[in-house]
Coordinates of N, CA and C in Angstrom, one line a residue:
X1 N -19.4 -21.4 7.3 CA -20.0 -20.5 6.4 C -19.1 -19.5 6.0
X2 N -18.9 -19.0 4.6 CA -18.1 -18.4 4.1 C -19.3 -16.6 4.1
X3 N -18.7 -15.5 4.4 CA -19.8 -14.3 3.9 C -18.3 -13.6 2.8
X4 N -19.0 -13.0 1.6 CA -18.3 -12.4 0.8 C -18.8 -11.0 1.0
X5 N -17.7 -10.2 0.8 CA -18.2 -8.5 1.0 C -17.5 -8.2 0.4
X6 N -18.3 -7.3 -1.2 CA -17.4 -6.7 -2.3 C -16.2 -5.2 -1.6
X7 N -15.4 -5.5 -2.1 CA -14.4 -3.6 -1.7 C -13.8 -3.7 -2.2
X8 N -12.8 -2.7 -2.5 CA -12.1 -2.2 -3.0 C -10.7 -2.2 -2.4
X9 N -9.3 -2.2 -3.4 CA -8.0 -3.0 -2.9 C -7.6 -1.4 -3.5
X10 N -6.7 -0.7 -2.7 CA -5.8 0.4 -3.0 C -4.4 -0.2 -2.8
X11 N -3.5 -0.3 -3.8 CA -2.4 -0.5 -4.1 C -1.5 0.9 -4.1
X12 N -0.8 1.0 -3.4 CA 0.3 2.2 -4.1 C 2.0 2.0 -3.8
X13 N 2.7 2.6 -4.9 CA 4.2 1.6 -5.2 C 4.7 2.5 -4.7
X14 N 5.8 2.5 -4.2 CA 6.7 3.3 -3.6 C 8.6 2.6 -4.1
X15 N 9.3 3.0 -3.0 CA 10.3 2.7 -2.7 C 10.5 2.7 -1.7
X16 N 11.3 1.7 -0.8 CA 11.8 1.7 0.5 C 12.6 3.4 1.0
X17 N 13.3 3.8 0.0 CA 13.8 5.0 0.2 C 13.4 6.3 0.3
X18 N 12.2 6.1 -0.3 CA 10.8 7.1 -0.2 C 10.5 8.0 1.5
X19 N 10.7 9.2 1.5 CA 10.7 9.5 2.9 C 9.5 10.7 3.2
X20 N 8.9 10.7 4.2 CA 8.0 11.9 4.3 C 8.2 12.4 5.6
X21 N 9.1 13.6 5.8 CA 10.0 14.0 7.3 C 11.0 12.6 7.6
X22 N 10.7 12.2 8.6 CA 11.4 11.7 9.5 C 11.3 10.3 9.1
X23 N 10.2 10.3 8.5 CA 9.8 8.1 8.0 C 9.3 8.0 7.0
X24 N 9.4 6.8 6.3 CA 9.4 6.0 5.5 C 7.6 6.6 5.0
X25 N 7.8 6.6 3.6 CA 6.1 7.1 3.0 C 5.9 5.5 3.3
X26 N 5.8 4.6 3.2 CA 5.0 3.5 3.6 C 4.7 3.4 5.1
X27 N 5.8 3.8 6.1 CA 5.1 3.8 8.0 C 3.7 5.2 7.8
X28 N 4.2 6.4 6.7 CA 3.4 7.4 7.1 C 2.0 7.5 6.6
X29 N 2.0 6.5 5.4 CA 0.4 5.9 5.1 C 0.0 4.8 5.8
X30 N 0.9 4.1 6.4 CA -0.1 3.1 7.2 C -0.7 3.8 8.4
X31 N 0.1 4.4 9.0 CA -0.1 5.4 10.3 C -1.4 6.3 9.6
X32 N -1.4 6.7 8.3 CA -2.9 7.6 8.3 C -4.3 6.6 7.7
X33 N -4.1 5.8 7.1 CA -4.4 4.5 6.8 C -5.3 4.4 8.5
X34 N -4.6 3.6 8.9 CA -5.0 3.4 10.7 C -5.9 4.5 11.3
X35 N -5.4 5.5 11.5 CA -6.4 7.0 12.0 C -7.2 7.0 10.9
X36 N -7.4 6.5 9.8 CA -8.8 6.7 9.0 C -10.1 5.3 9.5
X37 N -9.2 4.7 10.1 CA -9.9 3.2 10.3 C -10.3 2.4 9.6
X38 N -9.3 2.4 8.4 CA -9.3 1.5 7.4 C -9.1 0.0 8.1
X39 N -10.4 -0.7 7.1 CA -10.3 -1.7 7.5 C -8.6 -2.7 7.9
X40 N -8.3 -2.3 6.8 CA -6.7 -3.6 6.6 C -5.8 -2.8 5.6
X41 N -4.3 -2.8 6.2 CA -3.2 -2.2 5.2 C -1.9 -3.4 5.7
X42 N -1.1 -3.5 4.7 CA 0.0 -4.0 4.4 C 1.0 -3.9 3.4
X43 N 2.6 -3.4 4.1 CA 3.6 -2.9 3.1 C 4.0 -4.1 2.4
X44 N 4.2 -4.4 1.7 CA 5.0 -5.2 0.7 C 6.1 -4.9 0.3
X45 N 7.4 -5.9 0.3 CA 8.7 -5.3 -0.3 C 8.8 -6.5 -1.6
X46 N 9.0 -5.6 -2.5 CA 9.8 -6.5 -3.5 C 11.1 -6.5 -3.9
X47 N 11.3 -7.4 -4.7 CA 13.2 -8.0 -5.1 C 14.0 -7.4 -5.9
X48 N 12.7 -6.7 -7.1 CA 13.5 -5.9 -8.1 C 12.4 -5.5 -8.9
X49 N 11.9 -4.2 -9.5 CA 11.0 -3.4 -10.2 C 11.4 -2.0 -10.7
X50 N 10.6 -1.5 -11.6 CA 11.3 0.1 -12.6 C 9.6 0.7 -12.6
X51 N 10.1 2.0 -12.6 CA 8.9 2.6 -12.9 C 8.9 3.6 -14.1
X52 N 7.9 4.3 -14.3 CA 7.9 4.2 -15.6 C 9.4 5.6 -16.5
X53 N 9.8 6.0 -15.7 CA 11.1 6.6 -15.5 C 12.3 5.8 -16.1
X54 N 11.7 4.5 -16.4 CA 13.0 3.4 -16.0 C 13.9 3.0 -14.7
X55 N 13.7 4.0 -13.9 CA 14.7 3.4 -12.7 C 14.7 2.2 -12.1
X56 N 15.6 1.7 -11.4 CA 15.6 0.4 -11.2 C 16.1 0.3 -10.1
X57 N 14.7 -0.2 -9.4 CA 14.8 -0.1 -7.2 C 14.6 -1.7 -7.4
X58 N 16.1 -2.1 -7.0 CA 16.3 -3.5 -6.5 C 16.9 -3.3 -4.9
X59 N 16.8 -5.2 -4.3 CA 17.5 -5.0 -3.2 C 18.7 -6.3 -3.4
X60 N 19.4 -5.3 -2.4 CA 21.0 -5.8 -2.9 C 21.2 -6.9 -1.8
X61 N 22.0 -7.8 -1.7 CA 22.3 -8.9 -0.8 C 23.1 -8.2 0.7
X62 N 24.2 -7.0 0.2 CA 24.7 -6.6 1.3 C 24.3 -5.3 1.5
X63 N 23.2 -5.3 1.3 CA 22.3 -3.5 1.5 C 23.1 -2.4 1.0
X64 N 23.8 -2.2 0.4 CA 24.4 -1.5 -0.5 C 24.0 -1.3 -1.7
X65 N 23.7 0.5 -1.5 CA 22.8 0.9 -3.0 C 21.3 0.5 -2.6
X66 N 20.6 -0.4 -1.9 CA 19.2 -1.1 -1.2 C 18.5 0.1 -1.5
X67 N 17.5 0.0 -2.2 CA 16.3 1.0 -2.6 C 15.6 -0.2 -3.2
X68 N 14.8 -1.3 -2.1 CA 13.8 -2.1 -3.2 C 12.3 -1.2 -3.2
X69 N 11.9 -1.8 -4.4 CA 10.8 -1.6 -4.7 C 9.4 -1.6 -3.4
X70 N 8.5 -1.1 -2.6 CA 7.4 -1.5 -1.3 C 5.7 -1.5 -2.4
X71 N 5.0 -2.2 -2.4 CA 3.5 -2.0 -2.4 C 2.7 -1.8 -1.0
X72 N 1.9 -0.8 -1.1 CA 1.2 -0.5 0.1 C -0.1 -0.7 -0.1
X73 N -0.4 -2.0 0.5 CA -2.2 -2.2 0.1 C -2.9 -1.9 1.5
X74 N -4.1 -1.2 0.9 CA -5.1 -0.9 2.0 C -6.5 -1.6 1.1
X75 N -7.2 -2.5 2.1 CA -8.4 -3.0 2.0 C -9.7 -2.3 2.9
X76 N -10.7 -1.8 1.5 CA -11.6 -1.4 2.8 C -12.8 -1.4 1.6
X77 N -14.3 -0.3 2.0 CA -15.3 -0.3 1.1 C -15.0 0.9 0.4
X78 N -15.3 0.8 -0.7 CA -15.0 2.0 -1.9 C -15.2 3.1 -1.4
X79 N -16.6 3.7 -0.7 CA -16.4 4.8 -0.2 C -15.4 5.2 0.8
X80 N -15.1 4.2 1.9 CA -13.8 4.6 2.4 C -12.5 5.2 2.3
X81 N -12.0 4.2 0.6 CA -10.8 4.3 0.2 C -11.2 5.6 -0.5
X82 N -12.2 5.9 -1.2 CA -12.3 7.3 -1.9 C -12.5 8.4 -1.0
X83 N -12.5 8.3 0.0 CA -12.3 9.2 1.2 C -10.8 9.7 1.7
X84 N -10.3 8.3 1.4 CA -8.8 8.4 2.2 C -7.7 8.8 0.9
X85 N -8.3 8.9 -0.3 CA -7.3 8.9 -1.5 C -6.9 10.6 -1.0
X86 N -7.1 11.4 -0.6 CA -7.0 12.6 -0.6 C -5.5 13.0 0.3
X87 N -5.5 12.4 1.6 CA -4.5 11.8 2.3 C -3.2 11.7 1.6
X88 N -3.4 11.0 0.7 CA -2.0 10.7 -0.1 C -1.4 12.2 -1.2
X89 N -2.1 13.1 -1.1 CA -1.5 14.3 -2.0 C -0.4 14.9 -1.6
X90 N -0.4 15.1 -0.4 CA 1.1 15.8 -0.1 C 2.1 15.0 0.3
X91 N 1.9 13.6 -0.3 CA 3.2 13.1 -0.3 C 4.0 12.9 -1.5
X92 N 5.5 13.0 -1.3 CA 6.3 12.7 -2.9 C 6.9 11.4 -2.8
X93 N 7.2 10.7 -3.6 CA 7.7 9.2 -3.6 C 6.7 8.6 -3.7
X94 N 5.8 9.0 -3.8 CA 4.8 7.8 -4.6 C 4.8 7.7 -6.0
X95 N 4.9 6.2 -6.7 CA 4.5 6.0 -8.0 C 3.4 5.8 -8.3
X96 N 2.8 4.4 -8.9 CA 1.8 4.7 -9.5 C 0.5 4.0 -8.5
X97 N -0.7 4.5 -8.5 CA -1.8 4.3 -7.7 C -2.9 3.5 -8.3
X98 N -3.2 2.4 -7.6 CA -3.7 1.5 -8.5 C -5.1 0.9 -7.6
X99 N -6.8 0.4 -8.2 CA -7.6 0.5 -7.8 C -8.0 -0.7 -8.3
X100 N -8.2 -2.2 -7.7 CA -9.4 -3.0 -8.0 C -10.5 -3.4 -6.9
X101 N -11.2 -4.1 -7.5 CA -12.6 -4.1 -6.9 C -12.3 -6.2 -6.1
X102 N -12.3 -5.8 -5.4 CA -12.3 -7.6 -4.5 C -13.2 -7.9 -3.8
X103 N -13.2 -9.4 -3.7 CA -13.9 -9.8 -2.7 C -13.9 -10.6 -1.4
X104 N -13.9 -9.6 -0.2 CA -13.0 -10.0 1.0 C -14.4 -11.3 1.4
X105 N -13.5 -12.2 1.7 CA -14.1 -13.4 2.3 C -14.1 -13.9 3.8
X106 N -14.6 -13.9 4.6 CA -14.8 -14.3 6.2 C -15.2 -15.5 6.6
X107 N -14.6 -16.3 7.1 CA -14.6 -17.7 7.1 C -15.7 -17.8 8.6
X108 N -16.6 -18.2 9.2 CA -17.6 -18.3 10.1 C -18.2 -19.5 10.3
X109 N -17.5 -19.7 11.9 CA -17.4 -21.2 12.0 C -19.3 -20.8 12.7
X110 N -19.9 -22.5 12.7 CA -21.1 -22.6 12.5 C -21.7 -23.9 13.5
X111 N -20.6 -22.3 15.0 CA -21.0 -23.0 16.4 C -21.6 -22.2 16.9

């Protein structure tokens, strides 16, 4: 048996190089992500992307110059994530923040 539960997908772009103190703005939202008890988060790296600045965070073969592009998704219910958006104000290195509506699916075996 499959159960569908509508929520909400929070996306937000960063860069690998992106720092808040001592670590990475992507460890420092998953770590507040987690203490919110968000359902589900995961960083994403990508290969090559620009924001709207034009810059261009690619990653290099021999890590030299390495600033790729990261997405940081957190899955949870809307009210949650509209709870947790607040969290994210005092950090810098974030680009742009992005909101759709999904539908997380739970596979329920039918023993």
């Amino acid at each position: 048996m499959v159960i569908s539960t509508k929520s909400l997908l929070l996306r937000i772009y960063s860069d690998k190089a992106a720092m808040h103190g001592d670590e990475s703005i992507a460890e420092t939202i998953i770590s507040r992500a987690r203490a919110a008890d968000m359902a589900g988060a995961t960083v994403l790296q990508g290969t090559l992307g620009y924001t709207a600045t034009s810059i261009v965070h690619s990653h290099h073969l021999l890590g030299i110059g390495d600033n790729p592009p990261v997405v940081i998704e957190i899955v949870d219910f809307e009210k949650k994530i509209n709870a947790f958006l607040p969290q994210l104000e005092d950090l810098r290195g974030i680009g742009l923040i992005t909101t759709e509506q999904v539908n997380v699916l739970k596979v329920k075996s039918e023993t």
